[in-house]
mmCIF file of C-alpha atoms and ligand atoms in Angstrom:
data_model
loop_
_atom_site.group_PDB
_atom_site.id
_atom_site.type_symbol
_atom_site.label_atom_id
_atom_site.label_comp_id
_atom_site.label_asym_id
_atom_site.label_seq_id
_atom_site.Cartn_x
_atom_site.Cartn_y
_atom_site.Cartn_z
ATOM 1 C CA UNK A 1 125.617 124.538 54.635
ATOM 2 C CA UNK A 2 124.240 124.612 51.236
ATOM 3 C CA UNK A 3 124.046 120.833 49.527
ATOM 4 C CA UNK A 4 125.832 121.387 45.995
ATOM 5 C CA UNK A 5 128.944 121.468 44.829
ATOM 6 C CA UNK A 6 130.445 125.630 44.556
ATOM 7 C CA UNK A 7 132.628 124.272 41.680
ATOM 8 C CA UNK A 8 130.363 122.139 39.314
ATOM 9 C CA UNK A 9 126.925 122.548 40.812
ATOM 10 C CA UNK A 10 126.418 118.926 40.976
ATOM 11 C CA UNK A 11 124.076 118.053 43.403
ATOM 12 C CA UNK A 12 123.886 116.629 46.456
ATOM 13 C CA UNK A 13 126.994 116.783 47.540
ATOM 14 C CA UNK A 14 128.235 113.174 48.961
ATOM 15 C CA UNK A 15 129.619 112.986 52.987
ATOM 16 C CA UNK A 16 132.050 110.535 53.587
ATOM 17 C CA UNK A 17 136.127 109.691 53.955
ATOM 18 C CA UNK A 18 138.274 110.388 51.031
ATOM 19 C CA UNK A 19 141.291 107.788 50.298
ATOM 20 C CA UNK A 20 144.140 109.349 52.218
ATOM 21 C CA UNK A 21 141.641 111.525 54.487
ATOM 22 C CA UNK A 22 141.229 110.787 58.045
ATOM 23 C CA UNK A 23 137.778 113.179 58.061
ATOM 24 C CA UNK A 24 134.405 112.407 57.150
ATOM 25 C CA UNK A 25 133.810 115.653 54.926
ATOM 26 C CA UNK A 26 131.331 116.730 52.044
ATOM 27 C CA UNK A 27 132.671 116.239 48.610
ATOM 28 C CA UNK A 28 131.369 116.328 45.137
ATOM 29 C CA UNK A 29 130.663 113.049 43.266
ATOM 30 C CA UNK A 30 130.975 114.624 40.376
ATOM 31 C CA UNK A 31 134.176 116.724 40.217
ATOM 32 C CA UNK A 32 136.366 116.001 43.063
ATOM 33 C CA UNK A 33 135.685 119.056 44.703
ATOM 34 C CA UNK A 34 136.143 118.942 48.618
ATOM 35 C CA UNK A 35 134.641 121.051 51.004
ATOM 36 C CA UNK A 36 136.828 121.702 54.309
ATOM 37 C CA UNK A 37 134.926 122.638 56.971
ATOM 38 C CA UNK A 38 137.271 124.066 59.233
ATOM 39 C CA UNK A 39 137.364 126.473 62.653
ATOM 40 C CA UNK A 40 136.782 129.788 61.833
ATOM 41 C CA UNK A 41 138.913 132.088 64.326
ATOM 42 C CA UNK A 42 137.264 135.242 66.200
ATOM 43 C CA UNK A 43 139.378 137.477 67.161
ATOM 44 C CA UNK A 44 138.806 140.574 70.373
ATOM 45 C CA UNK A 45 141.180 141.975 72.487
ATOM 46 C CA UNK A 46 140.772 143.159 76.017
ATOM 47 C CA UNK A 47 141.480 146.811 76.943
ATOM 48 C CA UNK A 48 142.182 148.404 80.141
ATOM 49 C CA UNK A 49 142.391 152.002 81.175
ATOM 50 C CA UNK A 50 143.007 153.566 84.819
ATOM 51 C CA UNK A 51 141.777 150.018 86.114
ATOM 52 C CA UNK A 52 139.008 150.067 83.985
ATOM 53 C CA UNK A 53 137.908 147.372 81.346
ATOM 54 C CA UNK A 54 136.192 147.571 78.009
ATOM 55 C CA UNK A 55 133.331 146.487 77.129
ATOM 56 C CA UNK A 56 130.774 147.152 74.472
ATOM 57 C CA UNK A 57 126.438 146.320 74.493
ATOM 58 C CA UNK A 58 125.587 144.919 71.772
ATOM 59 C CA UNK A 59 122.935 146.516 68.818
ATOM 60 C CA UNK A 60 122.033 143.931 66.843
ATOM 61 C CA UNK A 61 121.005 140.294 66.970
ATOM 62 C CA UNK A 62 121.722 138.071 68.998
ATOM 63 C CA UNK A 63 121.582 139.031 72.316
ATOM 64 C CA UNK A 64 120.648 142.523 72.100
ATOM 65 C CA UNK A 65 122.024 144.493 75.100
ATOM 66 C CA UNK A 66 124.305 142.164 76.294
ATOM 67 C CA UNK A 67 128.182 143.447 77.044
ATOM 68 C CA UNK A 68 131.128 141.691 75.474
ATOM 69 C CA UNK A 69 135.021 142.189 74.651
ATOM 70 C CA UNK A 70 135.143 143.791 70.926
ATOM 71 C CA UNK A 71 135.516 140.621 68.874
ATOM 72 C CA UNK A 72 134.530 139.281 65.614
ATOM 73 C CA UNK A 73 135.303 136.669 62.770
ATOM 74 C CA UNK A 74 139.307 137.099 61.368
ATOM 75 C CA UNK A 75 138.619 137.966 57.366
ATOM 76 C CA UNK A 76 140.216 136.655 54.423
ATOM 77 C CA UNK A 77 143.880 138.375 53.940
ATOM 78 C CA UNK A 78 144.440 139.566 57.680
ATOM 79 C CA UNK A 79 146.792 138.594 60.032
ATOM 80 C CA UNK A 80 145.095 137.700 63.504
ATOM 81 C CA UNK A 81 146.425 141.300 65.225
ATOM 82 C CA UNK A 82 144.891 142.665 62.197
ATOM 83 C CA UNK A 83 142.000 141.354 62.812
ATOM 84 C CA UNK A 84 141.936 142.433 66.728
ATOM 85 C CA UNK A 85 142.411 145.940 65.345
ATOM 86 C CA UNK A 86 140.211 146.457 63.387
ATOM 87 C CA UNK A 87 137.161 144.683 65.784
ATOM 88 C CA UNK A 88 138.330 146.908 68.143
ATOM 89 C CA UNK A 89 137.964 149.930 66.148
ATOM 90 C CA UNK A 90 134.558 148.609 64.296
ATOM 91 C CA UNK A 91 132.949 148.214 67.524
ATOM 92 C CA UNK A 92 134.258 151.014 70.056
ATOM 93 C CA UNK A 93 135.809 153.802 67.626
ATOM 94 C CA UNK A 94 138.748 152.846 69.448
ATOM 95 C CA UNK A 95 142.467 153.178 67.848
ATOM 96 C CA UNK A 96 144.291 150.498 69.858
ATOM 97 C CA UNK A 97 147.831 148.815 70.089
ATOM 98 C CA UNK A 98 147.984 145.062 70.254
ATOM 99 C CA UNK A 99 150.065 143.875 72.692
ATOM 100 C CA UNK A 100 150.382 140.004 74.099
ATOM 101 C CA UNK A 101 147.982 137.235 73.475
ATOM 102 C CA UNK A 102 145.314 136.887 76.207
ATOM 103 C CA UNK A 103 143.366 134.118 75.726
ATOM 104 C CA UNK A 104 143.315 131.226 73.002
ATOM 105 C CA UNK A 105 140.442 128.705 73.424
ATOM 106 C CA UNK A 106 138.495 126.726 71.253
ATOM 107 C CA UNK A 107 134.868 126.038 71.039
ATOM 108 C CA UNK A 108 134.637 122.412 68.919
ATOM 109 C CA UNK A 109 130.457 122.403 69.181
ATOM 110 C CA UNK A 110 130.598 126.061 67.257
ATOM 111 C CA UNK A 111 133.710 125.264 64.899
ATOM 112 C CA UNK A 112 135.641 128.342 66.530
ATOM 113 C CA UNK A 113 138.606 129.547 67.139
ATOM 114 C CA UNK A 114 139.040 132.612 69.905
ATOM 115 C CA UNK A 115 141.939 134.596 70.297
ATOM 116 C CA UNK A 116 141.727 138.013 72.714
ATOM 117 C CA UNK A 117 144.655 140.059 72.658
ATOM 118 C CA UNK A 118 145.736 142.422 75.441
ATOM 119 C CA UNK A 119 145.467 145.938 74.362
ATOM 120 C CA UNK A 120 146.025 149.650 75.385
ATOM 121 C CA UNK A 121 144.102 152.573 73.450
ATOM 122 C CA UNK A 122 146.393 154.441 71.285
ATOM 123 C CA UNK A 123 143.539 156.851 70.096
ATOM 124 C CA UNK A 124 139.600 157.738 70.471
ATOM 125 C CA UNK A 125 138.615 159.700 67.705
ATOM 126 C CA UNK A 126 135.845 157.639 66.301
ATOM 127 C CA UNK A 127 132.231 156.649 66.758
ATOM 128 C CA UNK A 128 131.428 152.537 67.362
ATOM 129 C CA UNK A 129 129.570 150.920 64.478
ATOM 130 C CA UNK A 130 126.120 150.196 64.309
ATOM 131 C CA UNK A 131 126.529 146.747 65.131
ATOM 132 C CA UNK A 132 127.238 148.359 68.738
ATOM 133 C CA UNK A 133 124.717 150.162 71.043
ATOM 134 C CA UNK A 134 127.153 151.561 73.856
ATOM 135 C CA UNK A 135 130.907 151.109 74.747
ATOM 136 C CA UNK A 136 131.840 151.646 78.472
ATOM 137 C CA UNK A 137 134.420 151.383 80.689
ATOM 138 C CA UNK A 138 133.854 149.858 84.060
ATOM 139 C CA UNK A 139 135.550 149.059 87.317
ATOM 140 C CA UNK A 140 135.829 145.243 88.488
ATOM 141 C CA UNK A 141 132.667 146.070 90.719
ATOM 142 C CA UNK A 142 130.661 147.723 88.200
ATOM 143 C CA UNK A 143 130.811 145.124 85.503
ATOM 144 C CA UNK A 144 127.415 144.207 84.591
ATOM 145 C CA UNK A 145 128.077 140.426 84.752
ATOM 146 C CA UNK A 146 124.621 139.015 84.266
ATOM 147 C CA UNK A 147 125.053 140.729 80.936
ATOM 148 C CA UNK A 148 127.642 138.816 79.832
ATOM 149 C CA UNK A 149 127.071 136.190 77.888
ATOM 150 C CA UNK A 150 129.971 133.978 77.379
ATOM 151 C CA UNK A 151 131.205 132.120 80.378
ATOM 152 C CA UNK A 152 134.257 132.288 78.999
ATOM 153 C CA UNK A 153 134.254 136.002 78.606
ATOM 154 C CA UNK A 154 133.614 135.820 82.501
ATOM 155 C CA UNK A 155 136.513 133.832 82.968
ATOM 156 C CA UNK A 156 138.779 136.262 80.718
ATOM 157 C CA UNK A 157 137.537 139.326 82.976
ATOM 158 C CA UNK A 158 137.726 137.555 86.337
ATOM 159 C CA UNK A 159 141.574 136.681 85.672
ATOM 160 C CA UNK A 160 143.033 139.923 84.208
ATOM 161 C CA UNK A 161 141.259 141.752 87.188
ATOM 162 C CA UNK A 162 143.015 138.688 89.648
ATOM 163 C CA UNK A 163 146.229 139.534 87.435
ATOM 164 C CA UNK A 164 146.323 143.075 87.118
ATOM 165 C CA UNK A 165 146.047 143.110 90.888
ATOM 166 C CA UNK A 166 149.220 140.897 90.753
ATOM 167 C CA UNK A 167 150.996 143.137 88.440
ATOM 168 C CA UNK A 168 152.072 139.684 85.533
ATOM 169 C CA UNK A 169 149.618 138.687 83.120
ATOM 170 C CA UNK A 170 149.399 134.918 81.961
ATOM 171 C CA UNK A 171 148.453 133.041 78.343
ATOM 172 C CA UNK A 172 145.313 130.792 78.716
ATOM 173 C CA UNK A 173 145.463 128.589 76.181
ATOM 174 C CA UNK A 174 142.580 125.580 76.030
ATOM 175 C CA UNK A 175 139.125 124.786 75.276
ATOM 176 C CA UNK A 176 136.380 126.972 76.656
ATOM 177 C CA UNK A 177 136.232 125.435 80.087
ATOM 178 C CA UNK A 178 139.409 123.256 80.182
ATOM 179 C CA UNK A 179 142.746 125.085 79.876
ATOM 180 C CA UNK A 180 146.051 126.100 81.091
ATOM 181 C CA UNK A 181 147.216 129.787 81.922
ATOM 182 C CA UNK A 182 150.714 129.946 81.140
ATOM 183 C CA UNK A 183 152.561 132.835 82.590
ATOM 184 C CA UNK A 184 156.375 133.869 80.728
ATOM 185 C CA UNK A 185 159.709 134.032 83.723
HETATM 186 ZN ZN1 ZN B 1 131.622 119.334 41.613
#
């Protein structure tokens, strides 16, 4: 993070706990100014059709080629199913309704905040973006799991195919590998 104050352009900026503050932060000597480093949320959805999930390869660094859920950092002025949408669409062309939340975890050692919706495709008119090199749709025994990054994106594609066997879906809500699905009576 860059060491000067975005208000006053002092410089450095000072780390430390502010009188009423409970968090060591970065503030400005100068000007007051604090700088809140807080979680930024990511937020993906997973979609399934005829008993076949979503996924899209990456196209650009990092991790070139891998497969993932459509995701991607929340922007300034959207509400989080917003924000689903529209990674959805960026990355697969796909139109898509937001249904339930999936999946809530946090990941403290990268300051983020994941949220994966369930969704169902409303429309595929489009083309994915260029940040994407394929979308596919694959059955439980075709999913390319060594390609998959994220253990936790294993863990979100593992359960919905456990639950959609079932026939109820659940709310995982937790850290990244310590969590609780919750599932609605
Ligand atoms: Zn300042």
């Amino acid at each position: 993070m860059e060491n000067y104050c975005r208000r006053c352009g002092h410089h450095p900026l000072t780390r430390g706990v502010l009188p009423g503050d409970a968090h060591e932060r970065d503030y400005c000597g100068h000007c007051g100014h604090v700088v809140y480093d807080n979680p930024r949320v990511i937020a993906g959805a997973i979609l399934e059709r005829e008993g076949r999930l979503l996924l899209c390869q990456r196209g650009i660094p990092p991790r070139v080629g891998t497969w993932t859920l459509p995701a991607g950092f929340m922007e300034r002025g959207e509400s989080v199913e917003e924000a689903a949408h529209r990674e959805v669409w960026e990355e697969t062309g796909i139109d898509a309704d937001i249904l339930t939340p999936y999946s809530i975890f946090s990941v403290p050692p990268t300051n983020e905040l994941y949220i994966i919706y369930r969704a169902r495709l409303r429309a595929w008119n489009d083309a994915p973006g260029h940040e994407t090199q394929a979308v596919g749709w694959f059955q439980a025994e075709e999913i390319p799991w060594d390609a998959i990054f994220y253990p936790a994106i294993h863990q979100i594609l593992e359960r919905y195919i456990n639950e959609h066997a079932g026939g109820a879906y659940g709310i995982y809500s937790g850290s990244m590998d310590n969590g609780t699905i919750h599932f609605m009576r």
